[in-house]
PDB file of C-alpha atoms in Angstrom:
ATOM      1  CA  MET Y  21      25.600   1.992  -1.496  1.00 46.00           C
ATOM      2  CA  GLY Y  22      24.764   5.314   0.366  1.00 53.00           C
ATOM      3  CA  GLU Y  23      21.273   6.814   0.979  1.00 63.00           C
ATOM      4  CA  LEU Y  24      19.681   8.577  -1.980  1.00 73.00           C
ATOM      5  CA  SER Y  25      18.613  12.064  -1.871  1.00 81.00           C
ATOM      6  CA  ARG Y  26      15.022  12.714  -1.188  1.00 81.00           C
ATOM      7  CA  THR Y  27      14.261  14.055  -4.768  1.00 87.00           C
ATOM      8  CA  ARG Y  28      15.909  11.108  -6.328  1.00 89.00           C
ATOM      9  CA  THR Y  29      14.132   8.602  -4.200  1.00 88.00           C
ATOM     10  CA  ALA Y  30      10.713  10.434  -4.886  1.00 87.00           C
ATOM     11  CA  LEU Y  31      11.542  10.189  -8.727  1.00 91.00           C
ATOM     12  CA  LEU Y  32      12.445   6.554  -8.500  1.00 91.00           C
ATOM     13  CA  ILE Y  33       9.440   5.550  -6.574  1.00 90.00           C
ATOM     14  CA  THR Y  34       7.191   7.497  -8.788  1.00 90.00           C
ATOM     15  CA  PHE Y  35       8.829   5.717 -11.773  1.00 93.00           C
ATOM     16  CA  LEU Y  36       8.368   2.335 -10.095  1.00 91.00           C
ATOM     17  CA  VAL Y  37       4.730   2.430  -9.197  1.00 89.00           C
ATOM     18  CA  LEU Y  38       3.639   4.028 -12.464  1.00 90.00           C
ATOM     19  CA  VAL Y  39       5.467   1.278 -14.411  1.00 92.00           C
ATOM     20  CA  TRP Y  40       4.196  -1.488 -12.264  1.00 88.00           C
ATOM     21  CA  GLY Y  41       0.737   0.078 -12.346  1.00 84.00           C
ATOM     22  CA  LEU Y  42       0.836   0.230 -16.150  1.00 87.00           C
ATOM     23  CA  CYS Y  43       1.880  -3.471 -16.199  1.00 86.00           C
ATOM     24  CA  TRP Y  44      -1.534  -4.727 -14.998  1.00 77.00           C
ATOM     25  CA  PRO Y  45      -3.754  -3.304 -17.954  1.00 79.00           C
ATOM     26  CA  ILE Y  46      -1.035  -3.861 -20.431  1.00 86.00           C
ATOM     27  CA  TYR Y  47      -0.310  -7.511 -19.485  1.00 85.00           C
ATOM     28  CA  LYS Y  48      -4.039  -8.089 -19.082  1.00 79.00           C
ATOM     29  CA  ILE Y  49      -4.643  -6.997 -22.759  1.00 84.00           C
ATOM     30  CA  ALA Y  50      -1.525  -9.034 -23.996  1.00 89.00           C
ATOM     31  CA  LEU Y  51      -2.602 -12.270 -22.301  1.00 85.00           C
ATOM     32  CA  ASN Y  52      -5.497 -12.441 -24.779  1.00 88.00           C
ATOM     33  CA  TYR Y  53      -3.010 -13.356 -27.502  1.00 95.00           C
ATOM     34  CA  THR Y  54      -0.545 -15.569 -25.736  1.00 92.00           C
ATOM     35  CA  PRO Y  55      -0.190 -18.484 -23.212  1.00 92.00           C
ATOM     36  CA  PRO Y  56       0.588 -17.111 -19.895  1.00 88.00           C
ATOM     37  CA  ILE Y  57       3.896 -18.969 -18.976  1.00 88.00           C
ATOM     38  CA  LEU Y  58       5.447 -18.243 -22.368  1.00 93.00           C
ATOM     39  CA  PHE Y  59       4.569 -14.644 -22.028  1.00 93.00           C
ATOM     40  CA  SER Y  60       6.123 -14.340 -18.531  1.00 90.00           C
ATOM     41  CA  GLY Y  61       9.172 -16.240 -19.535  1.00 93.00           C
ATOM     42  CA  MET Y  62       9.739 -14.511 -22.890  1.00 95.00           C
ATOM     43  CA  ARG Y  63       9.523 -10.971 -21.556  1.00 94.00           C
ATOM     44  CA  THR Y  64      11.768 -11.783 -18.737  1.00 94.00           C
ATOM     45  CA  LEU Y  65      14.197 -13.537 -20.905  1.00 95.00           C
ATOM     46  CA  LEU Y  66      14.151 -10.706 -23.508  1.00 96.00           C
ATOM     47  CA  GLY Y  67      14.686  -8.214 -20.749  1.00 95.00           C
ATOM     48  CA  GLY Y  68      17.660 -10.339 -19.571  1.00 95.00           C
ATOM     49  CA  ILE Y  69      19.268 -10.342 -22.960  1.00 96.00           C
ATOM     50  CA  LEU Y  70      18.923  -6.593 -23.356  1.00 94.00           C
ATOM     51  CA  LEU Y  71      20.475  -6.059 -19.995  1.00 94.00           C
ATOM     52  CA  LEU Y  72      23.246  -8.430 -20.794  1.00 94.00           C
ATOM     53  CA  ILE Y  73      24.142  -6.396 -23.881  1.00 93.00           C
ATOM     54  CA  ILE Y  74      24.443  -3.389 -21.431  1.00 91.00           C
ATOM     55  CA  SER Y  75      26.218  -5.247 -18.727  1.00 92.00           C
ATOM     56  CA  ILE Y  76      28.920  -6.994 -20.728  1.00 92.00           C
ATOM     57  CA  PRO Y  77      31.280  -3.850 -20.701  1.00 91.00           C
ATOM     58  CA  ARG Y  78      30.908  -4.140 -16.888  1.00 88.00           C
ATOM     59  CA  TYR Y  79      32.072  -7.672 -16.785  1.00 88.00           C
ATOM     60  CA  LYS Y  80      34.795  -6.945 -14.084  1.00 89.00           C
ATOM     61  CA  HIS Y  81      31.894  -6.163 -11.684  1.00 90.00           C
ATOM     62  CA  ILE Y  82      30.277  -9.497 -11.807  1.00 90.00           C
ATOM     63  CA  HIS Y  83      32.607 -11.450  -9.334  1.00 89.00           C
ATOM     64  CA  PHE Y  84      30.477 -14.631 -10.114  1.00 88.00           C
ATOM     65  CA  LYS Y  85      33.191 -17.020  -8.433  1.00 90.00           C
ATOM     66  CA  GLU Y  86      32.723 -15.291  -5.170  1.00 90.00           C
ATOM     67  CA  THR Y  87      28.995 -14.142  -5.265  1.00 92.00           C
ATOM     68  CA  TRP Y  88      27.230 -16.818  -7.519  1.00 92.00           C
ATOM     69  CA  TYR Y  89      25.150 -17.994  -4.468  1.00 93.00           C
ATOM     70  CA  ILE Y  90      23.561 -14.380  -4.304  1.00 94.00           C
ATOM     71  CA  TYR Y  91      22.704 -14.407  -7.966  1.00 93.00           C
ATOM     72  CA  LEU Y  92      21.254 -17.891  -7.592  1.00 94.00           C
ATOM     73  CA  ILE Y  93      19.122 -17.276  -4.375  1.00 94.00           C
ATOM     74  CA  SER Y  94      17.865 -13.787  -5.674  1.00 93.00           C
ATOM     75  CA  THR Y  95      16.914 -15.531  -9.050  1.00 93.00           C
ATOM     76  CA  VAL Y  96      14.945 -18.344  -7.364  1.00 93.00           C
ATOM     77  CA  PHE Y  97      12.917 -16.019  -5.005  1.00 95.00           C
ATOM     78  CA  ASN Y  98      12.524 -12.891  -7.014  1.00 92.00           C
ATOM     79  CA  VAL Y  99      12.006 -14.400 -10.494  1.00 90.00           C
ATOM     80  CA  ILE Y 100      11.440 -18.062 -10.737  1.00 89.00           C
ATOM     81  CA  LEU Y 101       9.096 -18.387  -7.593  1.00 90.00           C
ATOM     82  CA  PHE Y 102       7.504 -14.971  -7.907  1.00 90.00           C
ATOM     83  CA  PHE Y 103       6.728 -14.829 -11.548  1.00 83.00           C
ATOM     84  CA  GLY Y 104       6.138 -18.566 -11.886  1.00 81.00           C
ATOM     85  CA  LEU Y 105       3.899 -18.896  -9.047  1.00 86.00           C
ATOM     86  CA  GLN Y 106       1.839 -15.842 -10.116  1.00 82.00           C
ATOM     87  CA  THR Y 107       1.147 -17.386 -13.389  1.00 75.00           C
ATOM     88  CA  VAL Y 108       0.075 -20.651 -11.868  1.00 78.00           C
ATOM     89  CA  GLY Y 109      -1.905 -19.184  -9.010  1.00 81.00           C
ATOM     90  CA  LEU Y 110      -4.044 -16.995 -11.309  1.00 74.00           C
ATOM     91  CA  GLN Y 111      -5.492 -20.172 -12.668  1.00 74.00           C
ATOM     92  CA  TYR Y 112      -6.955 -21.069  -9.239  1.00 81.00           C
ATOM     93  CA  LEU Y 113      -8.238 -17.696  -8.064  1.00 74.00           C
ATOM     94  CA  PRO Y 114      -9.678 -14.394  -9.458  1.00 68.00           C
ATOM     95  CA  SER Y 115      -7.083 -11.938 -10.358  1.00 67.00           C
ATOM     96  CA  GLY Y 116      -8.378  -9.162  -7.847  1.00 65.00           C
ATOM     97  CA  LEU Y 117      -8.251 -11.719  -4.813  1.00 69.00           C
ATOM     98  CA  PHE Y 118      -4.845 -13.121  -5.918  1.00 76.00           C
ATOM     99  CA  SER Y 119      -3.292  -9.557  -6.248  1.00 75.00           C
ATOM    100  CA  VAL Y 120      -4.530  -8.712  -2.714  1.00 75.00           C
ATOM    101  CA  ILE Y 121      -2.936 -11.715  -1.090  1.00 80.00           C
ATOM    102  CA  VAL Y 122       0.324 -10.975  -3.152  1.00 84.00           C
ATOM    103  CA  TYR Y 123       0.342  -7.421  -1.877  1.00 81.00           C
ATOM    104  CA  PHE Y 124       0.466  -8.776   1.699  1.00 84.00           C
ATOM    105  CA  GLN Y 125       4.205  -8.683   0.757  1.00 87.00           C
ATOM    106  CA  PRO Y 126       4.974  -5.193   2.307  1.00 88.00           C
ATOM    107  CA  VAL Y 127       3.691  -6.648   5.613  1.00 87.00           C
ATOM    108  CA  LEU Y 128       5.844  -9.739   5.330  1.00 90.00           C
ATOM    109  CA  VAL Y 129       8.780  -7.613   4.389  1.00 90.00           C
ATOM    110  CA  GLY Y 130       8.257  -5.451   7.530  1.00 89.00           C
ATOM    111  CA  VAL Y 131       8.268  -8.495   9.722  1.00 89.00           C
ATOM    112  CA  LEU Y 132      11.274 -10.078   7.980  1.00 91.00           C
ATOM    113  CA  ALA Y 133      13.226  -6.808   7.953  1.00 90.00           C
ATOM    114  CA  TRP Y 134      12.611  -6.531  11.709  1.00 90.00           C
ATOM    115  CA  LEU Y 135      13.731 -10.071  12.427  1.00 90.00           C
ATOM    116  CA  TRP Y 136      16.377 -10.353   9.881  1.00 91.00           C
ATOM    117  CA  LEU Y 137      17.875  -6.824   9.486  1.00 89.00           C
ATOM    118  CA  GLY Y 138      17.068  -5.371  12.768  1.00 89.00           C
ATOM    119  CA  GLU Y 139      14.918  -2.632  11.342  1.00 87.00           C
ATOM    120  CA  LYS Y 140      12.831  -0.902  13.921  1.00 85.00           C
ATOM    121  CA  MET Y 141       9.071  -1.994  14.307  1.00 85.00           C
ATOM    122  CA  SER Y 142       7.009   0.613  16.078  1.00 87.00           C
ATOM    123  CA  GLY Y 143       3.200   0.591  16.757  1.00 89.00           C
ATOM    124  CA  LEU Y 144       2.821   3.244  14.134  1.00 88.00           C
ATOM    125  CA  LYS Y 145       4.684   1.152  11.551  1.00 89.00           C
ATOM    126  CA  ILE Y 146       2.549  -1.878  12.363  1.00 89.00           C
ATOM    127  CA  LEU Y 147      -0.653   0.224  11.904  1.00 92.00           C
ATOM    128  CA  GLY Y 148       0.638   1.622   8.707  1.00 89.00           C
ATOM    129  CA  LEU Y 149       1.409  -1.796   7.156  1.00 89.00           C
ATOM    130  CA  ILE Y 150      -2.005  -3.070   8.265  1.00 90.00           C
ATOM    131  CA  LEU Y 151      -3.780   0.139   6.652  1.00 90.00           C
ATOM    132  CA  GLY Y 152      -1.872  -0.352   3.462  1.00 87.00           C
ATOM    133  CA  PHE Y 153      -3.069  -3.917   3.079  1.00 89.00           C
ATOM    134  CA  LEU Y 154      -6.660  -2.992   4.095  1.00 89.00           C
ATOM    135  CA  GLY Y 155      -6.379  -0.248   1.279  1.00 86.00           C
ATOM    136  CA  VAL Y 156      -5.360  -2.882  -1.415  1.00 83.00           C
ATOM    137  CA  MET Y 157      -8.293  -5.081  -0.123  1.00 83.00           C
ATOM    138  CA  VAL Y 158     -10.833  -2.201  -0.415  1.00 84.00           C
ATOM    139  CA  ILE Y 159      -9.791  -1.140  -4.007  1.00 77.00           C
ATOM    140  CA  SER Y 160      -9.823  -4.659  -5.092  1.00 72.00           C
ATOM    141  CA  TYR Y 161     -13.205  -5.555  -3.428  1.00 72.00           C
ATOM    142  CA  LYS Y 162     -15.186  -5.646  -6.654  1.00 66.00           C
ATOM    143  CA  SER Y 163     -12.749  -8.165  -8.102  1.00 63.00           C
ATOM    144  CA  PHE Y 164     -13.619 -10.771  -5.386  1.00 60.00           C
ATOM    145  CA  SER Y 165     -15.674 -13.095  -7.583  1.00 58.00           C
ATOM    146  CA  GLY Y 166     -15.651 -16.630  -8.425  1.00 58.00           C
ATOM    147  CA  GLN Y 167     -14.904 -19.816  -6.391  1.00 62.00           C
ATOM    148  CA  LEU Y 168     -12.554 -19.728  -3.454  1.00 65.00           C
ATOM    149  CA  SER Y 169      -9.691 -22.202  -3.809  1.00 76.00           C
ATOM    150  CA  ILE Y 170      -7.533 -23.259  -0.867  1.00 81.00           C
ATOM    151  CA  THR Y 171      -4.794 -24.149  -3.331  1.00 84.00           C
ATOM    152  CA  GLY Y 172      -4.949 -20.703  -5.013  1.00 82.00           C
ATOM    153  CA  VAL Y 173      -4.766 -18.931  -1.608  1.00 82.00           C
ATOM    154  CA  VAL Y 174      -1.713 -21.050  -0.547  1.00 87.00           C
ATOM    155  CA  ILE Y 175      -0.041 -20.357  -3.914  1.00 89.00           C
ATOM    156  CA  ALA Y 176      -0.653 -16.603  -3.523  1.00 86.00           C
ATOM    157  CA  LEU Y 177       0.715 -16.597   0.005  1.00 89.00           C
ATOM    158  CA  ILE Y 178       3.926 -18.358  -1.136  1.00 93.00           C
ATOM    159  CA  THR Y 179       4.058 -15.874  -4.105  1.00 92.00           C
ATOM    160  CA  ALA Y 180       4.075 -12.949  -1.506  1.00 91.00           C
ATOM    161  CA  LEU Y 181       6.551 -14.768   0.794  1.00 94.00           C
ATOM    162  CA  SER Y 182       8.903 -15.424  -2.135  1.00 95.00           C
ATOM    163  CA  TRP Y 183       8.918 -11.766  -3.088  1.00 92.00           C
ATOM    164  CA  ALA Y 184       9.316 -10.692   0.604  1.00 93.00           C
ATOM    165  CA  ILE Y 185      12.336 -12.957   1.188  1.00 95.00           C
ATOM    166  CA  GLY Y 186      13.950 -11.877  -2.008  1.00 94.00           C
ATOM    167  CA  THR Y 187      13.481  -8.272  -1.176  1.00 92.00           C
ATOM    168  CA  VAL Y 188      15.093  -8.616   2.380  1.00 93.00           C
ATOM    169  CA  PHE Y 189      17.668 -10.882   1.063  1.00 94.00           C
ATOM    170  CA  VAL Y 190      18.738  -8.344  -1.482  1.00 90.00           C
ATOM    171  CA  LYS Y 191      18.835  -5.735   1.170  1.00 89.00           C
ATOM    172  CA  LYS Y 192      20.913  -7.997   3.456  1.00 91.00           C
ATOM    173  CA  VAL Y 193      23.646  -9.078   0.974  1.00 88.00           C
ATOM    174  CA  GLY Y 194      22.893  -6.907  -1.978  1.00 79.00           C
ATOM    175  CA  ASN Y 195      25.874  -4.637  -1.435  1.00 85.00           C
ATOM    176  CA  LYS Y 196      28.163  -7.582  -2.192  1.00 90.00           C
ATOM    177  CA  VAL Y 197      27.115  -7.651  -5.918  1.00 91.00           C
ATOM    178  CA  ASP Y 198      26.622  -5.130  -8.741  1.00 90.00           C
ATOM    179  CA  ALA Y 199      23.079  -4.050  -8.965  1.00 88.00           C
ATOM    180  CA  LEU Y 200      23.054  -4.269 -12.752  1.00 91.00           C
ATOM    181  CA  TRP Y 201      24.675  -7.611 -12.956  1.00 93.00           C
ATOM    182  CA  LEU Y 202      22.169  -8.825 -10.262  1.00 92.00           C
ATOM    183  CA  ILE Y 203      19.099  -7.867 -12.326  1.00 92.00           C
ATOM    184  CA  THR Y 204      20.733  -9.056 -15.512  1.00 94.00           C
ATOM    185  CA  ILE Y 205      21.487 -12.604 -14.388  1.00 94.00           C
ATOM    186  CA  GLN Y 206      18.131 -13.069 -12.580  1.00 92.00           C
ATOM    187  CA  CYS Y 207      16.263 -11.913 -15.575  1.00 93.00           C
ATOM    188  CA  PHE Y 208      18.268 -14.038 -18.047  1.00 95.00           C
ATOM    189  CA  ILE Y 209      18.373 -17.347 -15.990  1.00 93.00           C
ATOM    190  CA  GLY Y 210      15.001 -16.981 -14.528  1.00 92.00           C
ATOM    191  CA  GLY Y 211      13.547 -16.133 -18.108  1.00 94.00           C
ATOM    192  CA  MET Y 212      15.189 -19.087 -19.520  1.00 95.00           C
ATOM    193  CA  VAL Y 213      13.760 -21.428 -16.926  1.00 93.00           C
ATOM    194  CA  MET Y 214      10.209 -20.000 -17.330  1.00 92.00           C
ATOM    195  CA  THR Y 215      10.598 -20.006 -21.097  1.00 95.00           C
ATOM    196  CA  GLY Y 216      11.612 -23.599 -21.070  1.00 95.00           C
ATOM    197  CA  ILE Y 217       8.723 -24.622 -18.834  1.00 92.00           C
ATOM    198  CA  GLY Y 218       6.311 -22.622 -21.137  1.00 92.00           C
ATOM    199  CA  PHE Y 219       7.725 -24.554 -24.212  1.00 95.00           C
ATOM    200  CA  GLY Y 220       7.074 -27.853 -22.333  1.00 95.00           C
ATOM    201  CA  THR Y 221       3.628 -27.097 -21.181  1.00 92.00           C
ATOM    202  CA  GLU Y 222       2.146 -24.570 -23.589  1.00 94.00           C
ATOM    203  CA  SER Y 223       1.991 -24.125 -27.482  1.00 95.00           C
ATOM    204  CA  PHE Y 224       4.289 -21.500 -29.029  1.00 95.00           C
ATOM    205  CA  ALA Y 225       2.115 -21.580 -32.021  1.00 95.00           C
ATOM    206  CA  ALA Y 226      -0.769 -20.307 -29.884  1.00 96.00           C
ATOM    207  CA  ILE Y 227       0.921 -16.911 -29.611  1.00 96.00           C
ATOM    208  CA  GLU Y 228      -0.917 -14.275 -31.851  1.00 97.00           C
ATOM    209  CA  TRP Y 229       1.788 -11.776 -32.930  1.00 97.00           C
ATOM    210  CA  SER Y 230      -0.694  -8.832 -32.914  1.00 96.00           C
ATOM    211  CA  ALA Y 231       0.081  -5.183 -31.938  1.00 95.00           C
ATOM    212  CA  PRO Y 232      -1.265  -5.509 -28.254  1.00 94.00           C
ATOM    213  CA  TYR Y 233       0.845  -8.687 -27.762  1.00 95.00           C
ATOM    214  CA  VAL Y 234       4.125  -7.215 -29.158  1.00 96.00           C
ATOM    215  CA  SER Y 235       3.579  -4.016 -27.089  1.00 96.00           C
ATOM    216  CA  GLY Y 236       2.929  -5.933 -24.069  1.00 94.00           C
ATOM    217  CA  LEU Y 237       6.142  -8.035 -24.531  1.00 96.00           C
ATOM    218  CA  LEU Y 238       8.302  -5.081 -25.418  1.00 96.00           C
ATOM    219  CA  PHE Y 239       6.996  -3.019 -22.461  1.00 96.00           C
ATOM    220  CA  GLY Y 240       7.669  -5.972 -20.092  1.00 94.00           C
ATOM    221  CA  ALA Y 241      11.126  -6.661 -21.592  1.00 95.00           C
ATOM    222  CA  ILE Y 242      12.196  -2.950 -21.438  1.00 94.00           C
ATOM    223  CA  PHE Y 243      10.140  -1.283 -18.569  1.00 95.00           C
ATOM    224  CA  GLY Y 244       8.047  -3.793 -16.571  1.00 92.00           C
ATOM    225  CA  ILE Y 245      10.950  -6.143 -15.554  1.00 89.00           C
ATOM    226  CA  PRO Y 246      14.525  -5.063 -16.064  1.00 89.00           C
ATOM    227  CA  LEU Y 247      14.316  -1.277 -15.444  1.00 92.00           C
ATOM    228  CA  ALA Y 248      11.605  -1.586 -12.766  1.00 93.00           C
ATOM    229  CA  TRP Y 249      13.360  -4.231 -10.815  1.00 90.00           C
ATOM    230  CA  LEU Y 250      16.757  -2.492 -11.057  1.00 90.00           C
ATOM    231  CA  VAL Y 251      15.012   0.755  -9.507  1.00 91.00           C
ATOM    232  CA  TYR Y 252      13.360  -1.248  -6.985  1.00 90.00           C
ATOM    233  CA  PHE Y 253      16.600  -2.880  -5.801  1.00 88.00           C
ATOM    234  CA  ILE Y 254      18.342   0.359  -5.734  1.00 88.00           C
ATOM    235  CA  LEU Y 255      15.731   1.835  -3.425  1.00 88.00           C
ATOM    236  CA  VAL Y 256      15.682  -1.243  -1.161  1.00 86.00           C
ATOM    237  CA  ARG Y 257      19.512  -1.161  -1.004  1.00 84.00           C
ATOM    238  CA  SER Y 258      19.608   2.519  -0.159  1.00 84.00           C
ATOM    239  CA  GLY Y 259      16.875   2.764   2.432  1.00 81.00           C
ATOM    240  CA  GLU Y 260      14.902   0.677   4.916  1.00 74.00           C
ATOM    241  CA  ALA Y 261      13.304  -2.491   2.993  1.00 79.00           C
ATOM    242  CA  SER Y 262      10.039  -2.214   4.893  1.00 80.00           C
ATOM    243  CA  LYS Y 263       9.511   1.488   3.960  1.00 82.00           C
ATOM    244  CA  ILE Y 264      10.354   0.996   0.429  1.00 84.00           C
ATOM    245  CA  ALA Y 265       8.135  -2.022   0.183  1.00 83.00           C
ATOM    246  CA  THR Y 266       5.077  -0.076   1.579  1.00 84.00           C
ATOM    247  CA  TYR Y 267       5.114   2.134  -1.630  1.00 86.00           C
ATOM    248  CA  THR Y 268       4.123  -1.013  -3.576  1.00 84.00           C
ATOM    249  CA  PHE Y 269       0.754  -0.855  -1.921  1.00 81.00           C
ATOM    250  CA  LEU Y 270       0.239   2.079  -4.480  1.00 84.00           C
ATOM    251  CA  VAL Y 271       0.718  -0.204  -7.545  1.00 83.00           C
ATOM    252  CA  PRO Y 272      -2.782  -1.669  -7.687  1.00 78.00           C
ATOM    253  CA  LEU Y 273      -4.200   1.828  -6.861  1.00 79.00           C
ATOM    254  CA  ILE Y 274      -2.248   3.236  -9.793  1.00 82.00           C
ATOM    255  CA  ALA Y 275      -3.557   0.432 -11.991  1.00 76.00           C
ATOM    256  CA  LEU Y 276      -7.188   1.221 -11.109  1.00 74.00           C
ATOM    257  CA  VAL Y 277      -6.563   5.016 -11.511  1.00 77.00           C
ATOM    258  CA  LEU Y 278      -5.017   4.338 -14.962  1.00 75.00           C
ATOM    259  CA  GLY Y 279      -8.101   2.229 -15.919  1.00 69.00           C
ATOM    260  CA  THR Y 280     -10.334   4.997 -14.800  1.00 71.00           C
ATOM    261  CA  ILE Y 281      -8.514   7.500 -17.034  1.00 75.00           C
ATOM    262  CA  PHE Y 282      -7.758   5.524 -20.117  1.00 68.00           C
ATOM    263  CA  LEU Y 283     -10.425   2.851 -19.937  1.00 63.00           C
ATOM    264  CA  HIS Y 284     -13.130   5.143 -18.704  1.00 66.00           C
ATOM    265  CA  GLU Y 285     -13.780   2.992 -15.776  1.00 63.00           C
ATOM    266  CA  ALA Y 286     -16.029   4.506 -12.925  1.00 67.00           C
ATOM    267  CA  VAL Y 287     -14.524   6.172  -9.837  1.00 69.00           C
ATOM    268  CA  THR Y 288     -15.985   4.361  -6.933  1.00 76.00           C
ATOM    269  CA  ILE Y 289     -16.105   4.910  -3.232  1.00 84.00           C
ATOM    270  CA  TYR Y 290     -13.971   1.941  -2.899  1.00 81.00           C
ATOM    271  CA  LEU Y 291     -11.217   3.766  -4.790  1.00 77.00           C
ATOM    272  CA  ILE Y 292     -11.378   6.772  -2.724  1.00 84.00           C
ATOM    273  CA  ILE Y 293     -11.216   4.942   0.548  1.00 88.00           C
ATOM    274  CA  GLY Y 294      -8.461   2.737  -0.629  1.00 83.00           C
ATOM    275  CA  LEU Y 295      -6.485   5.739  -1.584  1.00 82.00           C
ATOM    276  CA  ILE Y 296      -6.867   7.379   1.820  1.00 88.00           C
ATOM    277  CA  LEU Y 297      -5.869   4.244   3.566  1.00 88.00           C
ATOM    278  CA  ILE Y 298      -2.832   3.631   1.393  1.00 85.00           C
ATOM    279  CA  VAL Y 299      -1.642   7.263   1.764  1.00 85.00           C
ATOM    280  CA  THR Y 300      -2.212   7.062   5.467  1.00 89.00           C
ATOM    281  CA  SER Y 301      -0.342   3.714   5.592  1.00 88.00           C
ATOM    282  CA  ILE Y 302       2.889   5.238   3.702  1.00 85.00           C
ATOM    283  CA  TYR Y 303       2.853   8.270   6.007  1.00 85.00           C
ATOM    284  CA  CYS Y 304       2.630   5.880   9.212  1.00 87.00           C
ATOM    285  CA  VAL Y 305       5.384   3.642   7.981  1.00 84.00           C
ATOM    286  CA  ASN Y 306       7.668   6.615   6.871  1.00 80.00           C
ATOM    287  CA  HIS Y 307       6.992   8.969   9.754  1.00 73.00           C
ATOM    288  CA  LYS Y 308       9.988   9.830  11.871  1.00 68.00           C
ATOM    289  CA  PRO Y 309       9.367  10.751  15.557  1.00 60.00           C
ATOM    290  CA  LYS Y 310      10.263  14.330  16.502  1.00 57.00           C
ATOM    291  CA  HIS Y 311      13.008  13.066  18.872  1.00 52.00           C
ATOM    292  CA  GLN Y 312      14.840  11.494  16.067  1.00 47.00           C
ATOM    293  CA  TYR Y 313      15.060  14.844  14.266  1.00 41.00           C
ATOM    294  CA  VAL Y 314      16.283  16.468  17.511  1.00 43.00           C
ATOM    295  CA  SER Y 315      18.849  13.729  17.770  1.00 42.00           C
ATOM    296  CA  ALA Y 316      20.148  14.367  14.367  1.00 39.00           C
ATOM    297  CA  SER Y 317      20.238  18.156  14.644  1.00 39.00           C
ATOM    298  CA  HIS Y 318      22.442  17.545  17.927  1.00 44.00           C
ATOM    299  CA  ILE Y 319      24.692  15.237  16.052  1.00 36.00           C
ATOM    300  CA  HIS Y 320      25.153  17.773  13.173  1.00 41.00           C
ATOM    301  CA  SER Y 321      25.814  20.598  15.718  1.00 41.00           C
ATOM    302  CA  ALA Y 322      28.278  18.644  17.500  1.00 42.00           C
ATOM    303  CA  LYS Y 323      30.141  18.138  14.311  1.00 41.00           C
TER     304      LYS Y 323
END
């Protein structure tokens, strides 16, 4: 897949961070009416079924016999471990602290992309990744309450690592598979696994089929998982994994901004400082030295 235009990239990134930012408050409300693993599994499975309906006419693009291992590995790291560990980990740590540790993922992506993909790692890029993580910590500062659990911290770190490995893996081998089928299979299989675990450990009868629950389920099944992940993988495949991952620092920020607008939560100094740190982080990671532009102009003039 070739590089996307700047306009298209900006639109896709905007869509992604807005949808994932909306997921936080929407899922938080929905979880008042459903067991967590069943909710996670059902919205993922439902999203997979919807995508399967869309993907069937493209069955010739699946090439499952040659690429089954890519679908399997992506499903394990990007769905089963990522979503499953989140659900378990939130039982050990406050949501704010857990989310901060999970959003260590862009830093891990930067390191893995440097080691595995050969992406450049400059001092400015390292600074940007650190600033972004600090920004997430600052905006989530007030959520650091409750007892600290080593088990919860370990689970959160493994969650971040699984997401990072899944992201870099897709960047490494993703061009060998169809993006739509990749998301379809990992949502369908991952959703079945998590729903099965939910049925075995939770009570389906405990679900309250209220408007907030159904809205959360449908939002996740349409936007939060299939469409958002499809956009995320398209972006990762078309650009540097570390640069795209950095934009996910914006997700908890967007969630807090939306809470301020729609839930009338107060604008705090932490939100402002976090915004400055995250924006600076994105600039540092995506900044190109002037000599790169000069080199590019020489190449074009030579043509």
